[in-house]
Coordinates of C-alpha atoms in Angstrom, one line a residue:
Chain A
M1 CA 42.8 164.1 84.4
R2 CA 41.7 161.4 86.9
I3 CA 38.6 159.9 86.0
G4 CA 38.2 156.9 88.3
T5 CA 40.3 155.1 90.8
L6 CA 42.2 151.9 89.9
K7 CA 43.2 149.6 92.8
E8 CA 45.1 146.5 92.4
S9 CA 45.6 145.1 95.8
Y10 CA 43.6 145.1 99.1
T11 CA 46.3 147.1 100.7
A12 CA 45.8 150.1 98.2
D13 CA 42.0 149.8 98.8
A14 CA 42.4 149.9 102.5
A15 CA 45.3 152.9 102.4
L16 CA 44.2 155.9 104.3
F17 CA 45.1 158.2 101.4
D18 CA 44.4 156.1 98.3
S19 CA 45.2 158.2 95.3
R20 CA 48.6 159.7 94.5
T21 CA 47.1 163.0 93.7
Q22 CA 45.9 163.1 97.4
K23 CA 49.3 162.4 98.6
I24 CA 50.8 165.1 96.6
W25 CA 48.4 167.5 97.9
L26 CA 48.7 166.4 101.4
A27 CA 52.7 166.8 101.1
I28 CA 52.2 170.5 99.8
A29 CA 49.6 171.2 102.6
S30 CA 52.0 169.9 105.2
M31 CA 54.7 172.0 103.7
L32 CA 52.5 175.0 103.7
L33 CA 51.6 174.4 107.4
M34 CA 55.3 174.3 108.4
L35 CA 56.2 177.4 106.3
F36 CA 53.2 179.6 107.4
P37 CA 54.4 180.5 110.8
F38 CA 57.6 182.0 109.2
V39 CA 55.7 184.3 106.8
A40 CA 52.6 185.2 108.7
S41 CA 52.2 188.0 111.0
D42 CA 51.4 187.6 114.7
Y43 CA 47.7 188.2 114.0
W44 CA 47.5 185.4 111.7
L45 CA 49.2 183.1 113.9
Y46 CA 47.0 183.7 116.6
L47 CA 44.0 182.9 114.2
A48 CA 45.7 179.7 113.0
C49 CA 46.2 178.3 116.5
L50 CA 42.6 179.3 117.3
V51 CA 41.4 177.4 114.1
A52 CA 43.7 174.6 115.0
I53 CA 42.0 174.2 118.5
H54 CA 38.5 174.6 117.1
V55 CA 39.3 171.9 114.3
A56 CA 40.3 169.4 117.0
S57 CA 37.2 169.8 119.2
T58 CA 35.1 169.9 116.0
T59 CA 36.6 166.8 114.8
G60 CA 35.7 165.1 118.2
L61 CA 32.2 166.5 117.9
N62 CA 32.1 165.0 114.4
I63 CA 32.9 161.4 115.6
L64 CA 30.1 161.7 118.0
T65 CA 27.4 163.6 116.0
G66 CA 28.5 163.0 112.3
Y67 CA 29.6 159.5 112.5
T68 CA 27.7 158.1 115.4
G69 CA 24.6 160.0 115.3
L70 CA 24.4 161.1 118.8
V71 CA 23.8 164.9 119.1
S72 CA 25.6 166.4 121.8
L73 CA 25.5 170.3 123.0
G74 CA 28.1 169.5 125.7
Q75 CA 31.3 169.7 123.6
A76 CA 32.3 172.9 125.1
A77 CA 31.7 171.5 128.9
F78 CA 34.1 168.6 127.9
M79 CA 36.7 171.2 126.7
G80 CA 36.2 172.9 129.9
L81 CA 37.0 169.6 131.8
G82 CA 40.3 169.4 129.8
A83 CA 41.1 172.9 130.4
Y84 CA 40.6 172.9 134.1
T85 CA 42.4 169.7 134.3
V86 CA 45.4 170.9 132.5
A87 CA 45.3 174.2 134.3
I88 CA 45.3 172.5 137.9
L89 CA 47.9 170.1 136.9
Q90 CA 50.2 172.8 135.6
T91 CA 49.8 175.0 138.7
R92 CA 49.6 172.6 141.4
W93 CA 52.6 170.2 140.3
G94 CA 54.0 171.6 137.2
T95 CA 54.0 168.4 135.2
P96 CA 55.1 168.4 131.7
F97 CA 52.7 169.8 129.4
A98 CA 52.2 166.5 127.2
L99 CA 51.1 164.6 130.4
N100 CA 48.7 167.4 131.3
L101 CA 47.1 167.4 127.9
L102 CA 46.8 163.8 128.0
A103 CA 45.3 163.9 131.4
G104 CA 43.0 166.6 130.3
G105 CA 41.7 164.4 127.5
L106 CA 41.3 161.4 129.8
V107 CA 39.4 163.3 132.4
A108 CA 37.1 164.7 129.8
M109 CA 36.8 161.3 128.2
V110 CA 35.5 160.0 131.7
G111 CA 33.1 163.0 131.8
G112 CA 31.9 162.2 128.3
I113 CA 31.2 158.5 129.2
I114 CA 29.3 159.5 132.4
V115 CA 27.1 161.8 130.1
G116 CA 26.6 159.4 127.7
I117 CA 25.2 156.7 130.0
P118 CA 21.8 158.0 129.2
S119 CA 22.4 157.7 125.7
L120 CA 21.1 153.9 125.4
R121 CA 17.8 154.8 126.7
V122 CA 17.6 158.4 125.6
K123 CA 17.6 159.3 121.7
G124 CA 17.7 162.1 119.5
L125 CA 16.6 165.5 120.9
Y126 CA 15.9 164.1 124.3
L127 CA 19.9 163.4 124.5
A128 CA 20.7 166.8 123.1
I129 CA 18.9 168.4 125.8
A130 CA 20.3 166.1 128.4
T131 CA 23.7 167.2 127.2
I132 CA 22.7 170.8 127.7
A133 CA 22.0 169.8 131.2
A134 CA 25.4 168.3 131.6
S135 CA 26.9 171.4 130.4
F136 CA 25.1 173.4 132.9
I137 CA 26.0 171.1 135.8
A138 CA 29.7 171.4 134.6
H139 CA 29.5 175.1 134.3
F140 CA 28.0 175.1 137.8
L141 CA 30.9 172.8 139.3
F142 CA 33.6 175.2 137.7
A143 CA 32.1 178.2 139.3
N144 CA 31.5 176.5 142.9
L145 CA 34.3 174.1 143.4
K146 CA 37.2 175.1 145.5
I147 CA 39.8 173.4 143.3
T148 CA 38.7 175.5 140.4
G149 CA 39.3 178.7 141.8
G150 CA 35.7 179.8 141.7
T151 CA 34.4 182.6 139.2
A152 CA 38.0 184.1 139.2
G153 CA 39.2 181.0 137.3
I154 CA 42.6 179.7 137.2
S155 CA 45.6 181.6 135.4
L156 CA 48.4 179.3 134.2
P157 CA 51.9 179.7 133.2
P158 CA 53.2 178.9 129.8
A159 CA 53.8 175.3 128.6
R160 CA 57.6 174.6 128.5
M161 CA 59.0 172.7 125.6
L162 CA 62.8 171.8 125.7
G163 CA 63.4 174.6 128.3
I164 CA 61.5 176.9 126.2
D165 CA 58.4 178.9 127.6
L166 CA 55.6 178.7 124.8
D167 CA 54.3 182.0 125.2
T168 CA 54.0 183.5 121.8
S169 CA 51.6 182.6 119.0
F170 CA 54.7 181.6 117.0
R171 CA 55.8 179.1 119.7
L172 CA 52.3 177.8 120.4
Y173 CA 51.9 177.1 116.7
W174 CA 54.5 174.3 117.0
L175 CA 52.5 172.6 119.8
I176 CA 49.0 173.2 118.7
V177 CA 49.1 172.5 115.0
P178 CA 50.9 169.1 115.3
V179 CA 48.8 168.0 118.1
T180 CA 45.7 168.8 116.1
V181 CA 47.2 167.3 112.8
L182 CA 48.0 163.9 114.8
M183 CA 44.3 164.1 116.1
L184 CA 42.9 164.4 112.6
L185 CA 45.0 161.5 111.4
A186 CA 43.7 159.2 114.1
A187 CA 40.3 160.2 113.4
A188 CA 40.6 159.6 109.8
N189 CA 42.3 156.2 110.7
L190 CA 39.3 155.4 113.2
F191 CA 36.9 155.0 110.2
R192 CA 38.9 152.3 108.6
T193 CA 38.8 150.1 111.7
R194 CA 35.9 147.8 113.3
I195 CA 35.2 150.4 115.8
G196 CA 34.6 153.3 113.4
R197 CA 32.4 151.2 111.2
A198 CA 30.3 150.2 114.1
F199 CA 29.9 153.8 114.8
I200 CA 28.9 154.3 111.2
A201 CA 26.4 151.4 111.4
I202 CA 24.9 152.9 114.8
R203 CA 24.4 156.2 113.1
D204 CA 22.6 154.8 110.0
R205 CA 20.1 152.5 112.4
D206 CA 21.1 151.7 115.8
I207 CA 18.6 148.8 116.1
S208 CA 19.8 147.1 112.9
A209 CA 23.4 147.7 114.3
E210 CA 22.4 145.9 117.6
V211 CA 20.7 143.1 115.5
L212 CA 24.0 142.7 113.5
G213 CA 25.8 142.1 116.8
I214 CA 27.2 145.6 117.6
P215 CA 26.9 146.1 121.5
L216 CA 25.5 149.5 121.5
L217 CA 26.0 150.6 124.9
R218 CA 29.7 149.9 124.7
Y219 CA 30.0 151.7 121.5
K220 CA 27.8 154.6 122.2
L221 CA 29.9 155.2 125.1
L222 CA 33.1 154.6 123.2
S223 CA 31.8 157.4 120.9
F224 CA 31.3 159.8 123.7
G225 CA 34.4 159.1 125.5
L226 CA 36.6 159.6 122.2
S227 CA 34.7 162.8 121.4
S228 CA 35.4 164.0 124.8
F229 CA 38.8 163.2 124.7
Y230 CA 39.2 165.2 121.7
A231 CA 37.3 168.2 123.4
G232 CA 39.5 167.4 126.4
V233 CA 42.8 167.7 124.5
A234 CA 41.5 170.9 122.7
G235 CA 40.4 172.3 125.9
G236 CA 44.0 171.8 127.2
L237 CA 45.5 173.4 124.2
W238 CA 42.9 176.1 124.9
A239 CA 44.1 176.7 128.3
Y240 CA 47.8 176.9 127.2
F241 CA 46.8 179.3 124.4
F242 CA 44.9 181.7 126.6
R243 CA 46.6 180.8 129.8
V244 CA 43.6 181.5 131.7
V245 CA 40.5 179.6 132.4
T246 CA 37.2 180.7 133.9
P247 CA 33.7 179.3 134.1
E248 CA 32.5 181.7 131.3
S249 CA 35.1 180.2 129.0
F250 CA 33.0 177.6 127.8
P251 CA 29.4 178.6 127.5
L252 CA 26.8 176.7 125.8
T253 CA 27.0 178.9 122.7
M254 CA 30.3 177.6 122.1
S255 CA 28.8 174.0 122.1
I256 CA 26.4 175.2 119.6
F257 CA 29.3 176.9 117.5
F258 CA 30.9 173.5 117.3
L259 CA 27.6 171.7 116.2
A260 CA 27.2 174.5 113.6
A261 CA 30.7 174.1 112.5
I262 CA 30.0 170.3 111.8
I263 CA 26.7 171.3 110.0
V264 CA 28.2 173.8 107.8
G265 CA 31.3 171.8 107.1
G266 CA 29.4 168.6 106.4
M267 CA 28.4 166.0 108.8
G268 CA 30.4 162.7 108.9
S269 CA 33.3 163.9 107.0
I270 CA 36.8 164.7 108.4
L271 CA 37.3 167.2 105.8
G272 CA 34.0 168.6 106.6
G273 CA 34.8 169.0 110.2
I274 CA 38.2 170.8 109.2
L275 CA 36.4 173.1 106.7
G276 CA 33.6 173.9 109.0
A277 CA 35.7 175.2 111.8
V278 CA 37.8 177.1 109.8
F279 CA 34.9 178.4 108.1
M280 CA 33.0 179.4 111.1
T281 CA 36.1 180.8 113.0
M282 CA 37.1 182.9 110.0
V283 CA 33.8 184.4 109.1
P284 CA 33.7 186.7 112.4
E285 CA 37.2 187.9 111.8
L286 CA 36.6 188.7 108.2
L287 CA 33.4 190.6 109.0
K288 CA 35.8 192.6 111.5
L289 CA 38.0 193.4 108.8
I290 CA 35.4 194.4 106.3
V291 CA 33.9 196.8 109.0
D292 CA 37.3 198.2 109.6
L293 CA 37.7 198.8 105.8
L294 CA 34.4 200.7 105.4
P295 CA 34.1 204.2 105.7
G296 CA 32.8 205.2 109.2
G297 CA 33.9 201.9 110.6
A298 CA 34.1 203.2 114.4
E299 CA 30.2 203.9 114.3
L300 CA 29.5 200.6 112.6
T301 CA 31.4 198.5 115.4
V302 CA 28.4 199.1 117.5
F303 CA 26.7 196.7 115.4
L304 CA 29.4 194.3 115.3
S305 CA 28.2 191.9 117.7
P306 CA 24.5 191.6 116.7
V307 CA 25.5 191.4 113.1
R308 CA 27.8 188.7 113.8
L309 CA 24.9 186.7 115.6
I310 CA 22.8 187.3 112.7
I311 CA 25.5 186.1 110.2
F312 CA 26.2 183.1 112.6
G313 CA 22.5 182.0 112.6
G314 CA 21.7 182.8 109.1
L315 CA 24.8 180.7 108.0
I316 CA 23.4 177.7 109.6
I317 CA 19.8 178.2 108.4
A318 CA 21.2 178.7 104.9
F319 CA 23.6 175.8 104.9
L320 CA 20.7 173.5 106.1
V321 CA 18.1 174.7 103.7
F322 CA 20.3 175.2 100.6
E323 CA 23.5 173.0 101.4
P324 CA 22.5 170.2 103.9
L325 CA 25.9 168.2 103.2
G326 CA 27.9 171.2 103.8
L327 CA 31.1 172.6 102.5
A328 CA 32.4 169.1 102.1
E329 CA 30.0 168.5 99.5
M330 CA 30.8 171.8 97.7
W331 CA 34.3 170.8 97.7
R332 CA 33.4 167.4 96.2
R333 CA 31.6 169.0 93.6
V334 CA 34.2 171.1 92.7
R335 CA 36.7 168.2 92.5
R336 CA 34.3 166.1 90.3
F337 CA 34.2 169.1 88.1
F338 CA 37.9 169.0 87.4
H339 CA 37.9 165.4 87.4
L340 CA 35.5 165.2 84.5
W341 CA 36.5 168.3 82.8
P342 CA 35.8 169.0 79.8
F343 CA 32.7 166.8 79.9
R344 CA 29.9 167.7 81.9
N345 CA 29.1 166.4 85.4
Chain J
M1 CA 12.6 174.9 162.7
M2 CA 10.8 175.1 159.2
D3 CA 8.7 178.2 158.7
W4 CA 5.6 176.7 157.0
A5 CA 4.0 179.9 156.1
Y6 CA 7.0 180.9 154.3
L7 CA 7.4 177.8 152.5
F8 CA 3.6 178.2 151.4
E9 CA 4.3 181.5 150.2
I10 CA 7.2 180.5 148.1
S11 CA 5.5 177.1 146.8
L12 CA 2.7 179.5 145.7
T13 CA 5.0 182.1 143.9
G14 CA 6.8 179.0 142.4
L15 CA 3.5 177.5 140.9
A16 CA 2.4 181.0 139.8
S17 CA 5.5 181.3 137.7
G18 CA 5.0 177.7 136.6
G19 CA 1.7 178.7 135.0
L20 CA 4.1 181.0 132.7
Y21 CA 6.3 178.1 131.9
A22 CA 3.1 176.3 131.0
L23 CA 1.9 178.6 128.8
A24 CA 5.4 178.8 127.0
A25 CA 5.6 175.1 127.1
L26 CA 2.1 175.0 125.4
A27 CA 3.7 177.0 122.7
F28 CA 6.3 174.5 122.3
V29 CA 4.3 171.4 122.4
M30 CA 1.8 172.9 119.9
V31 CA 4.7 172.9 117.4
Y32 CA 6.2 169.7 118.4
K33 CA 3.0 167.8 118.2
A34 CA 2.0 169.0 114.7
T35 CA 5.4 169.2 112.9
R36 CA 7.9 167.3 115.0
V37 CA 10.0 170.1 115.3
V38 CA 12.0 171.0 118.6
N39 CA 11.8 174.6 118.6
I40 CA 14.8 175.7 120.8
A41 CA 14.2 179.3 119.8
I42 CA 11.1 179.4 121.8
G43 CA 12.7 181.7 124.3
E44 CA 13.6 184.0 121.4
M45 CA 10.2 184.1 120.1
L46 CA 8.9 185.1 123.5
M47 CA 11.4 187.8 123.3
A48 CA 10.4 189.0 120.0
G49 CA 6.7 189.1 121.4
G50 CA 8.0 191.2 124.2
Y51 CA 9.9 193.5 122.1
L52 CA 7.1 194.0 119.5
F53 CA 4.8 194.9 122.5
F54 CA 7.4 197.3 123.7
T55 CA 7.6 198.8 120.3
F56 CA 4.0 199.2 119.9
A57 CA 2.9 200.3 123.5
A58 CA 6.1 202.4 124.5
M59 CA 7.7 203.7 121.4
W60 CA 4.7 204.1 119.1
A61 CA 2.5 205.2 122.1
L62 CA -0.4 203.0 121.2
P63 CA -3.2 202.3 123.7
L64 CA -2.9 198.9 125.6
W65 CA -5.8 197.4 124.1
L66 CA -4.3 197.9 120.7
A67 CA -0.6 197.2 121.5
I68 CA -1.2 193.8 123.0
P69 CA -3.1 192.3 119.9
A70 CA -1.0 194.1 117.4
A71 CA 2.3 192.8 119.2
V72 CA 0.5 189.1 119.2
L73 CA -0.8 189.4 115.8
A74 CA 2.9 190.6 114.6
C75 CA 4.5 187.6 116.4
G76 CA 2.0 185.4 114.7
L77 CA 3.1 186.7 111.3
L78 CA 6.7 186.2 112.4
G79 CA 5.7 182.6 113.0
A80 CA 4.1 182.0 109.5
V81 CA 7.3 183.5 107.9
I82 CA 9.4 181.4 109.9
E83 CA 7.5 178.2 108.9
R84 CA 7.3 179.2 105.3
T85 CA 11.0 180.1 104.9
M86 CA 12.8 177.9 107.1
I87 CA 10.8 174.8 108.4
R88 CA 8.8 173.9 105.3
P89 CA 11.9 173.4 102.7
L90 CA 13.4 170.9 105.5
L91 CA 10.1 168.5 105.5
G92 CA 11.5 165.0 105.6
E93 CA 14.9 166.1 106.5
P94 CA 16.4 164.5 109.7
P95 CA 14.8 165.9 112.8
I96 CA 18.4 167.2 113.9
S97 CA 18.8 169.4 110.8
V98 CA 15.5 171.2 111.7
F99 CA 16.6 171.5 115.4
M100 CA 19.8 173.2 114.2
V101 CA 17.5 175.5 112.3
T102 CA 15.8 176.8 115.2
V103 CA 19.1 177.1 116.8
G104 CA 20.4 179.4 114.1
L105 CA 16.9 181.3 114.2
S106 CA 17.4 182.1 118.0
S107 CA 21.0 183.6 117.0
V108 CA 19.4 185.5 114.4
L109 CA 16.5 186.8 116.5
I110 CA 18.8 187.8 119.3
G111 CA 21.1 189.6 116.7
L112 CA 18.2 191.3 115.3
V113 CA 16.7 192.4 118.7
E114 CA 20.2 193.7 119.7
M115 CA 20.7 195.7 116.4
I116 CA 17.2 197.4 116.4
W117 CA 16.6 197.9 120.2
T118 CA 20.2 197.6 121.5
A119 CA 21.0 195.1 124.2
D120 CA 19.9 197.2 127.1
Q121 CA 17.3 196.0 129.5
R122 CA 13.9 197.8 129.2
R123 CA 10.9 198.2 131.2
L124 CA 7.4 197.5 129.7
P125 CA 4.6 199.8 130.5
E126 CA 2.6 198.8 133.6
F127 CA -0.7 197.2 132.7
M128 CA -1.5 194.8 135.6
P129 CA -3.1 196.0 138.9
N130 CA -0.6 196.3 141.5
Q131 CA -2.5 195.6 144.6
P132 CA -0.9 192.8 146.6
I133 CA -2.6 189.6 146.8
M134 CA -3.0 187.6 149.9
V135 CA -3.8 184.0 149.9
G136 CA -4.4 183.3 153.4
D137 CA -1.3 184.7 155.2
A138 CA 0.9 184.4 152.2
F139 CA 1.7 187.2 150.1
L140 CA 2.2 187.1 146.4
A141 CA 3.5 189.6 144.0
P142 CA 0.7 191.1 142.1
K143 CA 2.3 190.9 138.6
V144 CA 3.0 187.1 139.2
F145 CA -0.3 186.5 140.5
W146 CA -1.9 188.3 137.5
G147 CA 0.4 186.9 134.9
A148 CA -0.3 183.2 136.3
V149 CA -4.3 184.2 135.9
I150 CA -3.7 185.4 132.3
A151 CA -1.7 182.4 131.5
A152 CA -4.3 180.0 132.9
V153 CA -7.1 181.8 130.9
F154 CA -5.2 181.4 127.7
I155 CA -4.1 177.8 128.2
A156 CA -8.0 177.1 129.1
C157 CA -8.9 178.9 125.8
V158 CA -6.3 176.9 123.7
L159 CA -7.3 173.5 125.1
L160 CA -11.1 174.3 124.4
V161 CA -10.4 175.8 121.0
F162 CA -8.5 173.0 119.8
R163 CA -10.8 170.4 121.2
F164 CA -14.0 171.8 119.5
W165 CA -12.9 173.8 116.5
R166 CA -12.3 172.2 113.2
G167 CA -8.7 173.6 113.0
G168 CA -7.7 171.9 116.2
V169 CA -9.4 168.6 115.1
A170 CA -7.2 168.9 111.9
L171 CA -4.3 169.7 113.9
R172 CA -4.6 166.6 116.4
A173 CA -5.3 164.4 113.3
T174 CA -2.1 165.6 111.8
A175 CA -0.3 165.0 115.1
S176 CA -1.3 161.5 115.3
D177 CA -1.0 160.4 111.8
Q178 CA 0.1 162.5 109.0
A179 CA -0.4 160.4 105.9
A180 CA -3.7 159.5 107.1
A181 CA -4.7 163.0 107.8
Y182 CA -3.7 163.7 104.2
S183 CA -5.7 161.2 102.8
V184 CA -9.0 162.5 104.5
G185 CA -8.6 165.7 103.0
I186 CA -6.7 167.7 105.6
N187 CA -4.3 170.3 104.1
V188 CA -1.5 169.3 106.1
P189 CA 0.8 172.3 105.3
R190 CA -1.8 174.7 106.4
V191 CA -2.0 172.8 109.4
F192 CA 1.9 173.3 109.9
S193 CA 1.5 177.0 109.4
L194 CA -1.4 177.2 111.7
A195 CA 0.6 175.5 114.6
W196 CA 3.5 177.7 114.0
V197 CA 1.2 181.0 114.2
V198 CA -0.6 179.8 117.1
S199 CA 2.6 179.0 118.9
A200 CA 4.3 182.3 118.0
M201 CA 1.1 183.9 119.1
L202 CA 1.2 182.1 122.4
A203 CA 4.9 182.8 122.9
A204 CA 4.2 186.6 122.4
I205 CA 1.4 186.5 125.1
S206 CA 4.0 184.7 127.6
G207 CA 6.8 187.2 126.4
I208 CA 4.5 190.0 127.2
I209 CA 3.6 188.7 130.7
V210 CA 7.2 187.6 131.4
G211 CA 8.5 191.0 130.1
S212 CA 6.4 193.0 132.4
I213 CA 7.3 190.9 135.2
G214 CA 11.1 191.3 134.9
G215 CA 11.7 193.6 132.1
I216 CA 13.1 192.7 128.7
S217 CA 16.4 192.4 127.3
S218 CA 18.2 190.4 124.6
S219 CA 19.2 187.6 127.3
M220 CA 15.3 186.7 127.8
G221 CA 15.8 183.9 125.7
V222 CA 17.5 182.1 128.8
F223 CA 13.7 181.8 129.9
G224 CA 13.6 179.4 126.8
L225 CA 16.0 176.8 128.4
S226 CA 13.6 176.6 131.5
V227 CA 10.8 176.1 129.2
L228 CA 13.1 173.4 127.3
V229 CA 13.5 171.5 130.5
V230 CA 9.6 171.7 131.1
V231 CA 8.7 170.2 127.9
I232 CA 11.4 167.3 128.4
V233 CA 10.2 166.5 131.8
G234 CA 6.5 166.7 131.0
G235 CA 7.1 164.7 127.6
L236 CA 7.9 166.6 124.2
D237 CA 4.3 165.8 122.8
S238 CA 2.1 166.0 125.8
V239 CA -0.1 169.0 126.7
L240 CA -0.9 167.8 129.9
G241 CA 2.9 167.3 130.5
A242 CA 3.4 170.8 129.4
L243 CA 1.0 172.0 132.5
V244 CA 2.5 169.5 135.0
G245 CA 6.0 170.0 133.9
G246 CA 5.7 173.7 134.2
L247 CA 4.3 173.7 137.8
I248 CA 6.9 171.3 138.8
I249 CA 9.8 173.1 137.3
G250 CA 8.4 176.5 138.6
L251 CA 8.1 175.1 142.1
V252 CA 11.6 173.5 142.0
E253 CA 13.2 176.7 140.8
A254 CA 11.4 178.8 143.4
L255 CA 12.4 176.3 146.3
A256 CA 15.9 176.0 144.8
G257 CA 16.3 180.0 144.5
V258 CA 15.3 180.6 148.3
Y259 CA 16.7 177.5 149.9
L260 CA 19.8 177.0 148.1
G261 CA 20.5 180.4 146.5
G262 CA 20.1 182.0 143.1
E263 CA 22.8 180.3 141.2
Y264 CA 21.1 176.8 142.1
K265 CA 18.1 177.7 140.1
L266 CA 18.9 176.3 136.7
L267 CA 21.2 173.7 138.4
A268 CA 18.2 172.3 140.4
T269 CA 15.9 172.2 137.2
F270 CA 18.7 170.5 135.1
V271 CA 19.3 168.0 138.0
V272 CA 15.5 167.3 138.0
L273 CA 15.7 166.9 134.3
V274 CA 18.5 164.3 134.2
I275 CA 16.7 162.3 137.0
I276 CA 13.4 162.2 135.2
L277 CA 15.2 161.2 132.0
M278 CA 16.9 158.5 133.8
I279 CA 13.6 157.1 135.1
R280 CA 11.2 157.8 132.2
P281 CA 13.3 158.7 128.8
Y282 CA 10.2 160.1 127.3
G283 CA 9.3 162.4 130.0
L284 CA 6.3 162.2 132.4
F285 CA 3.4 161.8 129.9
G286 CA 5.5 161.6 126.5
T287 CA 4.5 158.9 124.0
H288 CA 6.8 156.0 124.1
E289 CA 7.8 155.4 120.6
I290 CA 7.7 151.9 119.6
E291 CA 10.7 151.2 117.0
R292 CA 10.7 148.8 114.3
L293 CA 13.2 147.7 111.9

């Protein structure tokens, strides 16, 4: 039973993972992540890769929306920027994938900073809708520029690592999951630094933050940039995963998906971003499984896509009405229960 | 050489469809003013109105004079249900939560429509006169013209009603200061319901008009995106802004559609949106909120 946390030094207080239990669970989790590809079927590996990509992008949006309080509906557009950058670099010059991913992230970052420029003057919902505008403009560019291959999009060859083509879910897993884990660690670390704390101050009350000496424009743009960097890298991974990028790959509904994921998971919590992305990705899949199991499943598949839409929307509404702090809060409650057991909370 | 007559004709069509935007934008502004909720599902509520009318008029074969009010009332009921179950529990929560609820709502509405009526495009029964309308030498599609006329009539009605009716006064009082409205005995939650019901009814009317011009389908909610641009351009909480914004966006869309090509329509409106946000962050007529610590 672990009731409180005792810290005896500043280093212990500032540690990324502050308790032993946490470290043990983390070690177990990383072991499981490493074992997973050897036991799972192709279908589950495919899902794992998809989930990891979504987790990366969701975490990026969480930095922007959950921690800095700037609502954006343009995350998918930034993913698109990253994906197109990677696709173009890979097909034109065949540069190594690590470089491409980095470039994808940086290009998306620049895009994010440009979109973020109005964020000093425009706030809240005006900003959210301005980012919708950005995503439409991006979509238009993808569909009409020469370099992006128009509506047909770009197909790209698989990423190559040490002379091996990463063309199966099993192989891609070793690219996508480590990159995502790395980005998660970076994000968790970010909020122990001056920058991360500035973000949180801005979210809580931006004018107060400015009075405290935090340059608003610089930090808001930085937040936009970081979040889009995450989206760009996730988009790059997406491009290598699906190996074809079209203007329709990154619709507005995808941005809504990420926003929904951080709401369902829990805004302003790294764990929340992970839980939310996993949950939102898996629910439709589980739904498909259930429909397949039901008798007369073939006729029911007609209803699958509307039912998905209803469940998607219903989940967002239900979480906001009944559990505004999301899955992360549920998890915290469960943990508290075990910490305090056998006493009542 | 510019063809001025053609330009005039297109502008006229644009302004007429702008009237429809203005009506839908009015539905939006009504909810925003009273309850501070950005209803991103406005396009889907419009769609619901269109489909309800379709059900009453085409499937149940009710006469038009019965089907239209029935659809509008049913949509009003929908508005009341939405307000009661999703909006009121979130009173006092940050605006972004409520915004996301309406995002969820739009998804649910699309899903319901696809489940009940399938995703296919449907045609609404004809009810508007189809004599071509000539303004000078310019030709105007009859449906667009009559749609704009109906929209204008309803906008005028709503404005008059809310200026002189007690409920309208209560709504304006609530919009300007909720706490003060409470303390002079206005039933604020009821005003909230009222705003949602009226907004849903207006959305239903514009849904019926839009549907009878272009047919109804489960992707009709895209219309809502243009409405969103309209209200942002005009200012979220300004009725005048909704009207002017509607006309501007209608005009821009029509001109961009003809002179640049259909795929430029949304792009042009969003470019206008970005430019206006850069110059006037609260829209053309929106209230500039003063922030204090």
